[in-house]
Short mmCIF file of C-alpha atoms and ligand atoms in Angstrom, two decimals:
data_model
loop_
_atom_site.label_atom_id
_atom_site.label_comp_id
_atom_site.label_asym_id
_atom_site.label_seq_id
_atom_site.Cartn_x
_atom_site.Cartn_y
_atom_site.Cartn_z
CA UNK A 48 -47.54 -6.20 -12.61
CA UNK A 49 -47.58 -8.95 -15.16
CA UNK A 50 -49.52 -8.98 -18.36
CA UNK A 51 -50.09 -12.12 -20.33
CA UNK A 52 -50.09 -12.57 -24.02
CA UNK A 53 -52.35 -15.16 -25.57
CA UNK A 54 -50.91 -16.81 -28.65
CA UNK A 55 -53.98 -17.36 -30.80
CA UNK A 56 -52.52 -18.70 -34.03
CA UNK A 57 -52.50 -22.24 -32.77
CA UNK A 58 -55.35 -24.44 -31.63
CA UNK A 59 -53.48 -25.64 -28.57
CA UNK A 60 -52.54 -22.09 -27.57
CA UNK A 61 -50.08 -21.50 -24.81
CA UNK A 62 -49.97 -18.53 -22.53
CA UNK A 63 -46.81 -16.53 -22.50
CA UNK A 64 -45.80 -13.72 -20.19
CA UNK A 65 -45.11 -10.44 -21.98
CA UNK A 66 -41.62 -9.06 -21.45
CA UNK A 67 -41.28 -5.74 -19.76
CA UNK A 68 -39.10 -3.54 -21.92
CA UNK A 69 -39.09 -0.57 -19.58
CA UNK A 70 -36.41 0.03 -17.02
CA UNK A 71 -34.68 2.99 -15.50
CA UNK A 72 -31.61 3.45 -17.65
CA UNK A 73 -28.60 4.69 -15.68
CA UNK A 74 -28.09 8.43 -15.88
CA UNK A 75 -24.75 7.87 -17.53
CA UNK A 76 -24.72 4.86 -19.82
CA UNK A 77 -21.88 2.36 -19.59
CA UNK A 78 -19.69 1.80 -22.62
CA UNK A 79 -19.56 -1.89 -21.68
CA UNK A 80 -21.55 -3.88 -24.23
CA UNK A 81 -21.71 -1.13 -26.84
CA UNK A 82 -20.90 -2.51 -30.29
CA UNK A 83 -17.99 -0.82 -32.07
CA UNK A 84 -20.30 1.18 -34.36
CA UNK A 85 -22.27 2.56 -31.39
CA UNK A 86 -19.03 3.40 -29.65
CA UNK A 87 -17.87 5.31 -32.73
CA UNK A 88 -21.17 7.24 -32.71
CA UNK A 89 -20.71 8.03 -29.01
CA UNK A 90 -17.26 9.44 -29.81
CA UNK A 91 -18.86 11.46 -32.61
CA UNK A 92 -21.17 13.03 -30.03
CA UNK A 93 -18.06 14.10 -28.14
CA UNK A 94 -16.79 15.80 -31.32
CA UNK A 95 -14.07 13.27 -32.08
CA UNK A 96 -13.40 13.78 -35.83
CA UNK A 97 -14.67 10.94 -37.98
CA UNK A 98 -11.22 10.09 -39.30
CA UNK A 99 -10.03 9.36 -35.74
CA UNK A 100 -12.99 7.38 -34.48
CA UNK A 101 -11.90 3.93 -35.59
CA UNK A 102 -8.53 4.31 -33.93
CA UNK A 103 -10.08 5.71 -30.74
CA UNK A 104 -12.58 2.84 -30.62
CA UNK A 105 -9.67 0.43 -30.93
CA UNK A 106 -7.87 2.08 -28.02
CA UNK A 107 -10.94 2.09 -25.79
CA UNK A 108 -11.72 -1.51 -26.74
CA UNK A 109 -8.29 -2.55 -25.47
CA UNK A 110 -8.60 -0.73 -22.13
CA UNK A 111 -12.13 -2.00 -21.56
CA UNK A 112 -11.96 -5.61 -22.73
CA UNK A 113 -8.27 -6.59 -22.55
CA UNK A 114 -7.23 -4.62 -19.49
CA UNK A 115 -10.53 -4.52 -17.62
CA UNK A 116 -10.39 -0.83 -16.70
CA UNK A 117 -13.35 0.43 -14.72
CA UNK A 118 -12.37 4.11 -14.98
CA UNK A 119 -11.23 6.30 -17.85
CA UNK A 120 -8.39 7.58 -15.69
CA UNK A 121 -5.17 5.77 -16.46
CA UNK A 122 -6.02 5.03 -20.12
CA UNK A 123 -2.61 6.33 -21.10
CA UNK A 124 -3.10 6.18 -24.88
CA UNK A 125 -6.24 8.35 -24.66
CA UNK A 126 -5.77 12.12 -24.33
CA UNK A 127 -6.63 13.75 -21.00
CA UNK A 128 -9.30 15.87 -22.67
CA UNK A 129 -11.04 12.91 -24.23
CA UNK A 130 -10.87 10.95 -20.97
CA UNK A 131 -12.53 13.83 -19.17
CA UNK A 132 -15.17 14.19 -21.87
CA UNK A 133 -15.89 10.46 -21.73
CA UNK A 134 -16.13 10.47 -17.93
CA UNK A 135 -18.63 13.31 -18.13
CA UNK A 136 -21.07 11.35 -20.29
CA UNK A 137 -20.30 7.67 -19.74
CA UNK A 138 -19.13 5.05 -17.26
CA UNK A 139 -17.56 1.61 -17.54
CA UNK A 140 -19.98 0.15 -15.00
CA UNK A 141 -20.92 -3.51 -14.83
CA UNK A 142 -23.91 -4.94 -12.97
CA UNK A 143 -23.37 -4.80 -9.21
CA UNK A 144 -22.65 -8.15 -7.55
CA UNK A 145 -24.92 -8.32 -4.48
CA UNK A 146 -24.36 -11.90 -3.36
CA UNK A 147 -21.77 -14.56 -3.95
CA UNK A 148 -21.84 -18.21 -3.10
CA UNK A 149 -18.91 -20.57 -3.45
CA UNK A 150 -19.62 -24.29 -3.64
CA UNK A 151 -17.31 -26.90 -2.16
CA UNK A 152 -16.63 -28.01 -5.77
CA UNK A 153 -15.46 -24.51 -6.75
CA UNK A 154 -18.67 -23.48 -8.55
CA UNK A 155 -19.34 -19.81 -7.90
CA UNK A 156 -22.67 -18.16 -8.18
CA UNK A 157 -23.23 -14.42 -8.26
CA UNK A 158 -26.45 -12.51 -7.91
CA UNK A 159 -26.32 -9.30 -9.95
CA UNK A 160 -28.43 -6.21 -9.41
CA UNK A 161 -29.87 -4.35 -12.40
CA UNK A 162 -32.00 -1.21 -12.60
CA UNK A 163 -35.72 -1.81 -12.00
CA UNK A 164 -38.73 -0.62 -13.91
CA UNK A 165 -39.39 2.57 -11.97
CA UNK A 166 -37.34 4.88 -9.80
CA UNK A 167 -37.29 3.70 -6.20
CA UNK A 168 -38.77 0.30 -7.05
CA UNK A 169 -36.79 -2.77 -6.05
CA UNK A 170 -34.08 -3.54 -8.56
CA UNK A 171 -34.14 -6.47 -10.93
CA UNK A 172 -31.78 -9.35 -10.28
CA UNK A 173 -30.19 -12.08 -12.38
CA UNK A 174 -27.68 -14.82 -11.80
CA UNK A 175 -24.40 -15.76 -13.31
CA UNK A 176 -22.60 -19.01 -12.48
CA UNK A 177 -18.92 -19.91 -12.86
CA UNK A 178 -18.05 -23.58 -13.26
CA UNK A 179 -14.31 -24.24 -13.20
CA UNK A 180 -12.31 -27.40 -13.69
CA UNK A 181 -8.63 -28.01 -14.19
CA UNK A 182 -8.64 -27.16 -17.89
CA UNK A 183 -11.46 -24.74 -18.48
CA UNK A 184 -13.66 -22.22 -16.76
CA UNK A 185 -17.23 -21.95 -18.00
CA UNK A 186 -19.40 -18.95 -17.29
CA UNK A 187 -23.17 -19.43 -17.44
CA UNK A 188 -24.76 -16.14 -18.44
CA UNK A 189 -28.37 -14.90 -18.21
CA UNK A 190 -30.20 -13.19 -21.08
CA UNK A 191 -33.43 -12.08 -19.35
CA UNK A 192 -34.74 -11.35 -15.88
CA UNK A 193 -37.08 -14.34 -15.54
CA UNK A 194 -38.44 -15.93 -18.72
CA UNK A 195 -41.61 -15.45 -20.77
CA UNK A 196 -41.83 -19.20 -21.29
CA UNK A 197 -43.18 -21.59 -18.71
CA UNK A 198 -41.36 -24.92 -18.92
CA UNK A 199 -42.91 -26.91 -16.11
CA UNK A 200 -39.64 -28.25 -14.65
CA UNK A 201 -37.86 -24.88 -14.66
CA UNK A 202 -37.87 -22.51 -11.76
CA UNK A 203 -37.09 -19.43 -13.87
CA UNK A 204 -40.35 -20.05 -15.74
CA UNK A 205 -42.32 -19.51 -12.51
CA UNK A 206 -40.91 -16.05 -11.97
CA UNK A 207 -43.42 -13.30 -12.42
CA UNK A 208 -41.27 -10.55 -13.76
CA UNK A 209 -39.66 -10.64 -17.18
CA UNK A 210 -37.30 -8.10 -18.67
CA UNK A 211 -34.88 -8.38 -21.54
CA UNK A 212 -31.30 -7.61 -20.57
CA UNK A 213 -29.39 -5.04 -22.57
CA UNK A 214 -26.25 -6.05 -24.42
CA UNK A 215 -24.29 -4.16 -21.74
CA UNK A 216 -25.94 -6.18 -18.98
CA UNK A 217 -25.09 -9.43 -20.78
CA UNK A 218 -21.45 -8.56 -21.50
CA UNK A 219 -21.41 -6.95 -18.02
CA UNK A 220 -21.87 -10.39 -16.46
CA UNK A 221 -18.61 -11.54 -18.07
CA UNK A 222 -16.89 -8.34 -16.94
CA UNK A 223 -18.22 -8.64 -13.36
CA UNK A 224 -17.15 -12.30 -13.22
CA UNK A 225 -13.67 -11.41 -14.48
CA UNK A 226 -13.49 -8.66 -11.84
CA UNK A 227 -14.43 -11.13 -9.09
CA UNK A 228 -11.95 -13.72 -10.38
CA UNK A 229 -9.09 -11.27 -10.84
CA UNK A 230 -9.12 -12.40 -14.47
CA UNK A 231 -7.31 -9.34 -15.88
CA UNK A 232 -3.62 -8.88 -16.59
CA UNK A 233 -1.94 -8.54 -13.19
CA UNK A 234 -5.15 -9.49 -11.35
CA UNK A 235 -5.21 -11.49 -8.11
CA UNK A 236 -7.02 -14.83 -8.34
CA UNK A 237 -9.27 -15.97 -5.50
CA UNK A 238 -7.47 -18.17 -3.00
CA UNK A 239 -10.38 -20.60 -2.56
CA UNK A 240 -11.89 -22.99 -5.09
CA UNK A 241 -10.55 -24.40 -8.33
CA UNK A 242 -9.24 -22.10 -11.05
CA UNK A 243 -8.17 -23.66 -14.36
CA UNK A 244 -4.52 -23.74 -15.35
CA UNK A 245 -3.56 -21.24 -18.04
CA UNK A 246 -3.75 -17.50 -18.14
CA UNK A 247 -7.52 -17.08 -18.37
CA UNK A 248 -10.13 -17.99 -15.75
CA UNK A 249 -13.04 -17.87 -18.19
CA UNK A 250 -12.47 -19.93 -21.32
CA UNK A 251 -16.04 -20.82 -22.28
CA UNK A 252 -19.44 -19.13 -22.17
CA UNK A 253 -22.85 -20.78 -22.10
CA UNK A 254 -26.02 -18.73 -22.52
CA UNK A 255 -27.85 -21.08 -20.16
CA UNK A 256 -28.70 -18.86 -17.23
CA UNK A 257 -32.05 -17.18 -16.78
CA UNK A 258 -34.16 -16.43 -19.82
CA UNK A 259 -34.64 -17.50 -23.42
CA UNK A 260 -31.76 -15.94 -25.41
CA UNK A 261 -33.54 -16.19 -28.76
CA UNK A 262 -36.38 -14.04 -27.38
CA UNK A 263 -33.86 -11.26 -26.78
CA UNK A 264 -32.13 -11.70 -30.10
CA UNK A 265 -30.43 -8.37 -30.86
CA UNK A 266 -28.96 -7.84 -27.40
CA UNK A 267 -27.74 -11.43 -27.19
CA UNK A 268 -26.23 -11.18 -30.68
CA UNK A 269 -24.43 -7.91 -29.92
CA UNK A 270 -23.17 -9.27 -26.60
CA UNK A 271 -21.85 -12.54 -28.06
CA UNK A 272 -20.10 -10.71 -30.90
CA UNK A 273 -18.37 -8.54 -28.29
CA UNK A 274 -17.38 -11.57 -26.17
CA UNK A 275 -15.93 -13.23 -29.29
CA UNK A 276 -14.09 -10.15 -30.60
CA UNK A 277 -10.46 -11.23 -31.00
CA UNK A 278 -9.14 -7.80 -30.02
CA UNK A 279 -11.08 -7.77 -26.76
CA UNK A 280 -12.43 -10.55 -24.53
CA UNK A 281 -11.49 -12.95 -27.30
CA UNK A 282 -13.47 -16.07 -26.42
CA UNK A 283 -13.87 -17.93 -29.71
CA UNK A 284 -17.38 -18.57 -31.05
CA UNK A 285 -16.50 -22.25 -30.85
CA UNK A 286 -16.39 -21.81 -27.09
CA UNK A 287 -19.65 -19.93 -26.79
CA UNK A 288 -22.88 -21.95 -26.67
CA UNK A 289 -26.36 -20.52 -26.90
CA UNK A 290 -29.10 -22.70 -25.39
CA UNK A 291 -32.64 -22.38 -26.68
CA UNK A 292 -35.91 -24.04 -25.80
CA UNK A 293 -36.63 -24.04 -29.56
CA UNK A 294 -37.50 -20.63 -31.00
CA UNK A 295 -37.36 -22.06 -34.51
CA UNK A 296 -37.36 -18.87 -36.66
CA UNK A 297 -34.47 -17.43 -34.70
CA UNK A 298 -32.30 -20.54 -34.90
CA UNK A 299 -31.44 -19.85 -38.54
CA UNK A 300 -30.90 -16.21 -37.69
CA UNK A 301 -28.55 -17.16 -34.87
CA UNK A 302 -26.53 -19.25 -37.32
CA UNK A 303 -26.31 -16.40 -39.81
CA UNK A 304 -25.80 -13.44 -37.47
CA UNK A 305 -24.01 -14.94 -34.46
CA UNK A 306 -22.35 -18.19 -35.51
CA UNK A 307 -21.78 -19.61 -32.04
CA UNK A 308 -22.46 -23.20 -30.98
CA UNK A 309 -26.07 -24.21 -30.43
CA UNK A 310 -27.71 -26.20 -27.65
CA UNK A 311 -31.34 -27.23 -27.83
CA UNK A 312 -33.46 -28.09 -24.79
CA UNK A 313 -35.26 -31.13 -26.16
CA UNK A 314 -36.30 -33.00 -22.98
CA UNK A 315 -38.90 -35.21 -24.71
CA UNK A 316 -39.08 -37.41 -27.79
CA UNK A 317 -42.74 -36.89 -28.68
CA UNK A 318 -44.86 -33.77 -29.10
CA UNK A 319 -47.47 -34.81 -26.56
CA UNK A 320 -44.97 -34.85 -23.69
CA UNK A 321 -42.88 -31.93 -24.99
CA UNK A 322 -46.06 -29.83 -25.22
CA UNK A 323 -46.37 -30.09 -21.44
CA UNK A 324 -42.69 -29.86 -20.47
CA UNK A 325 -41.76 -27.09 -22.92
CA UNK A 326 -45.05 -25.36 -23.86
CA UNK A 327 -43.32 -23.50 -26.72
CA UNK A 328 -43.44 -26.88 -28.48
CA UNK A 329 -47.11 -26.19 -29.27
CA UNK A 330 -45.92 -23.40 -31.50
CA UNK A 331 -42.76 -25.05 -32.84
CA UNK A 332 -43.12 -28.83 -32.67
CA UNK A 333 -40.25 -31.33 -32.62
CA UNK A 334 -40.18 -31.95 -36.39
CA UNK A 335 -39.80 -28.21 -37.14
CA UNK A 336 -37.20 -27.85 -34.42
CA UNK A 337 -35.09 -30.72 -35.73
CA UNK A 338 -35.40 -29.41 -39.28
CA UNK A 339 -33.98 -26.06 -38.10
CA UNK A 340 -31.14 -27.97 -36.43
CA UNK A 341 -30.40 -29.92 -39.60
CA UNK A 342 -30.11 -26.59 -41.43
CA UNK A 343 -28.11 -24.81 -38.73
CA UNK A 344 -25.21 -23.19 -40.58
CA UNK A 345 -21.84 -24.50 -39.54
CA UNK A 346 -23.12 -27.63 -37.80
CA UNK A 347 -20.63 -30.41 -38.46
CA UNK A 348 -18.99 -33.26 -36.62
CA UNK A 349 -16.50 -30.76 -35.25
CA UNK A 350 -19.27 -28.34 -34.29
CA UNK A 351 -22.08 -30.51 -33.05
CA UNK A 352 -25.41 -29.30 -31.75
CA UNK A 353 -25.93 -30.21 -28.10
CA UNK A 354 -29.31 -31.68 -27.21
CA UNK A 355 -30.17 -31.21 -23.58
CA UNK A 356 -32.40 -33.75 -21.90
CA UNK A 357 -33.43 -33.23 -18.28
CA UNK A 358 -33.92 -36.53 -16.46
CA UNK A 359 -37.37 -36.55 -14.84
CA UNK A 360 -38.30 -39.64 -12.86
CA UNK A 361 -41.08 -41.65 -14.49
CA UNK A 362 -41.78 -38.86 -16.99
CA UNK A 363 -39.20 -39.03 -19.80
CA UNK A 364 -36.57 -41.48 -18.56
CA UNK A 365 -37.59 -44.91 -19.94
CA UNK A 366 -35.28 -47.06 -22.03
CA UNK A 367 -37.78 -46.83 -24.92
CA UNK A 368 -37.41 -43.06 -24.79
CA UNK A 369 -33.62 -43.36 -24.81
CA UNK A 370 -33.85 -45.48 -27.95
CA UNK A 371 -36.33 -43.05 -29.52
CA UNK A 372 -33.98 -40.19 -28.70
CA UNK A 373 -31.05 -41.64 -30.63
CA UNK A 374 -33.38 -42.53 -33.52
CA UNK A 375 -34.75 -38.99 -33.60
CA UNK A 376 -31.30 -37.39 -33.77
CA UNK A 377 -29.99 -39.68 -36.51
CA UNK A 378 -28.26 -37.67 -39.22
CA UNK A 379 -27.80 -34.54 -37.11
CA UNK A 380 -24.24 -33.84 -35.90
CA UNK A 381 -25.25 -34.03 -32.25
CA UNK A 382 -24.04 -34.32 -28.68
CA UNK A 383 -26.46 -35.44 -26.00
CA UNK A 384 -26.37 -33.93 -22.53
CA UNK A 385 -28.42 -35.74 -19.92
CA UNK A 386 -29.05 -33.29 -17.09
CA UNK A 387 -30.08 -34.67 -13.71
CA UNK A 388 -33.16 -32.66 -12.72
CA UNK A 389 -32.31 -30.08 -10.10
CA UNK A 390 -35.37 -29.91 -7.84
CA UNK A 391 -36.62 -26.63 -6.39
CA UNK A 392 -39.13 -25.93 -3.61
CA UNK A 393 -42.61 -26.67 -4.99
CA UNK A 394 -41.46 -28.44 -8.17
CA UNK A 395 -43.70 -31.32 -9.20
CA UNK A 396 -40.96 -33.57 -10.56
CA UNK A 397 -38.26 -35.75 -9.08
CA UNK A 398 -34.86 -36.44 -10.52
CA UNK A 399 -34.59 -39.88 -12.12
CA UNK A 400 -32.90 -42.52 -9.95
CA UNK A 401 -29.18 -42.78 -10.58
CA UNK A 402 -29.33 -46.34 -11.91
CA UNK A 403 -32.06 -45.29 -14.38
CA UNK A 404 -29.88 -42.38 -15.57
CA UNK A 405 -27.05 -44.89 -16.04
CA UNK A 406 -29.25 -47.28 -18.04
CA UNK A 407 -30.56 -44.42 -20.16
CA UNK A 408 -27.07 -43.08 -20.72
CA UNK A 409 -25.82 -46.56 -21.68
CA UNK A 410 -28.30 -46.62 -24.59
CA UNK A 411 -27.10 -43.19 -25.67
CA UNK A 412 -23.46 -44.20 -25.23
CA UNK A 413 -23.94 -47.42 -27.23
CA UNK A 414 -25.33 -45.31 -30.06
CA UNK A 415 -21.98 -43.53 -30.27
CA UNK A 416 -22.43 -40.46 -28.05
CA UNK A 417 -19.57 -39.93 -25.59
CA UNK A 418 -19.98 -39.02 -21.88
CA UNK A 419 -23.64 -38.04 -22.02
CA UNK A 420 -24.35 -37.26 -18.35
CA UNK A 421 -23.63 -33.77 -17.16
CA UNK A 422 -22.38 -33.95 -13.58
CA UNK A 423 -24.49 -31.77 -11.36
CA UNK A 424 -22.33 -28.95 -10.07
CA UNK A 425 -22.75 -26.66 -7.13
CA UNK A 426 -25.72 -28.57 -5.70
CA UNK A 427 -24.88 -27.27 -2.25
CA UNK A 428 -25.49 -23.73 -3.49
CA UNK A 429 -28.68 -24.52 -5.48
CA UNK A 430 -27.13 -24.27 -8.94
CA UNK A 431 -30.30 -24.64 -11.05
CA UNK A 432 -31.16 -21.40 -12.77
CA UNK A 433 -33.34 -19.00 -10.83
CA UNK A 434 -32.73 -20.44 -7.40
CA UNK A 435 -30.26 -18.01 -5.87
CA UNK A 436 -32.58 -15.22 -6.90
CA UNK A 437 -35.67 -16.69 -5.31
CA UNK A 438 -33.79 -17.64 -2.17
CA UNK A 439 -32.63 -14.07 -1.65
CA UNK A 440 -35.91 -12.47 -2.68
CA UNK A 441 -37.51 -13.69 0.52
CA UNK A 442 -34.66 -12.49 2.71
CA UNK A 443 -34.43 -9.35 4.76
CA UNK A 444 -31.44 -7.05 4.28
CA UNK A 445 -29.81 -8.55 7.37
CA UNK A 446 -30.31 -12.06 6.11
CA UNK A 447 -28.88 -11.08 2.75
CA UNK A 448 -25.77 -9.82 4.52
CA UNK A 449 -25.55 -13.10 6.42
CA UNK A 450 -25.90 -15.02 3.15
CA UNK A 451 -23.14 -12.98 1.63
CA UNK A 452 -20.94 -13.47 4.67
CA UNK A 453 -21.66 -17.20 4.61
CA UNK A 454 -20.75 -17.36 0.93
CA UNK A 455 -17.46 -15.65 1.69
CA UNK A 456 -16.51 -18.11 4.42
CA UNK A 457 -18.05 -21.30 3.02
N1 SAH B 140 -34.06 -20.80 -21.96
C1 SAH B 140 -32.99 -21.54 -22.47
C2 SAH B 140 -31.70 -21.40 -21.70
C3 SAH B 140 -31.78 -21.37 -20.19
S1 SAH B 140 -32.18 -22.86 -19.36
C4 SAH B 140 -33.36 -23.00 -22.61
O1 SAH B 140 -34.40 -23.39 -22.10
O2 SAH B 140 -32.61 -23.73 -23.26
C5 SAH B 140 -30.71 -23.84 -19.50
C6 SAH B 140 -30.95 -25.34 -19.39
O3 SAH B 140 -31.31 -25.72 -18.05
C7 SAH B 140 -32.08 -25.81 -20.29
O4 SAH B 140 -31.74 -27.00 -20.96
C8 SAH B 140 -33.18 -26.05 -19.29
O5 SAH B 140 -34.13 -26.92 -19.82
C9 SAH B 140 -32.42 -26.61 -18.12
N2 SAH B 140 -33.13 -26.56 -16.84
C10 SAH B 140 -34.02 -25.65 -16.42
N3 SAH B 140 -34.45 -25.96 -15.17
C11 SAH B 140 -33.81 -27.08 -14.80
C12 SAH B 140 -33.83 -27.88 -13.63
N4 SAH B 140 -34.59 -27.57 -12.58
N5 SAH B 140 -33.03 -28.97 -13.59
C13 SAH B 140 -32.22 -29.27 -14.63
N6 SAH B 140 -32.17 -28.56 -15.77
C14 SAH B 140 -32.96 -27.47 -15.85
FE1 SF4 B 141 -37.36 -20.30 -19.94
FE2 SF4 B 141 -35.42 -22.05 -20.55
FE3 SF4 B 141 -36.62 -22.10 -18.14
FE4 SF4 B 141 -37.96 -22.86 -20.31
S1 SF4 B 141 -36.12 -23.86 -19.43
S2 SF4 B 141 -38.74 -21.51 -18.66
S3 SF4 B 141 -37.17 -21.46 -21.83
S4 SF4 B 141 -35.34 -20.47 -18.93
#
């Protein structure tokens, strides 16, 4: 069941899917993704005296986010009584991983199962992708099931169902990935694929999976603040990037309330084309978007804003457009990421030819932007957002098992 929401305050209105806020909450909520203040309140409900709550939160925080515990048992600094009381009301559950694919280049993709809208109905699913190299491990995290926006080159935009993820489901992706990677003290790393040197498998986070993070602001904010908390997961805000298609009013808010790095999906240098590629542009045109970027708190040469530009053959990939792109971004501390289009079944675009991408990138490079082309990763496992989900949606249970088995042995 999908409802649509007509935006009427603009002459060239665009149709947006309405997000579904309902879902079957688990009987026992997970403490994963609960901000410290909510955790303190939860302890209050269990009659922990107020004077002790801060200290208890600190202890739990350590077991959950530094040690990766999935059960209250074994939390040796927490009294037996409190552990039992916690276990009665709460869990430390993360989203269930229902499929895993490992690419020949070490990229790992997980399909995660989340509670659906009604009891007994099929569960919701999102993806999370791990992209390792020798120095860093980047986790690409989803913020919504599907997306209310309808960018014409994006497969997630075609998905019918949209639901905002909770903060717990967003942080839960990091926790589930760390579980799978053995990325906890004393954990066992996978024997296949590349894992970066150093003591942590996940060093960077990008909110570039399914969904528009700035349309799920509070949950994304709470989740990022938890990921960045120095006494827990501890991934610095300078290593967390939020990608937006251009929800202008929330860009300033993201700067003030989150403070992570920003990436903007630009994809076109004039409003006419951007209106079709990224229909949200009809509401927030390029000039407004770039103004918000110019004012983004904390943007500097050391903390540049990334502009993403998907290379679509014959659509946005001319040399004139490359020149216009560097002109447009003049004065903004920017990085440019040229993304080869990742085609999906039924998509109406082709990826630009490689020599055209090189010519385009040369213009960008000559203007002073380093290494502008993002190497496509995990192509053999369909790494564009939304594709693992749709591939498995059509599969029977047996085929899903086969897919999982294949992913294990690939
Ligand atoms: N909704 C947010 C974040 C998720 S999409 C946004 O749009 O920024 C993450 C990035 O992948 C965006 O830059 C998006 O434009 C790009 N993208 C989507 N589909 C793609 C495809 N098929 N090929 C290449 N890039 C794609
Ligand atoms: Fe949504 Fe981003 Fe895809 Fe556009 S590119 S439909 S905003 S996920």
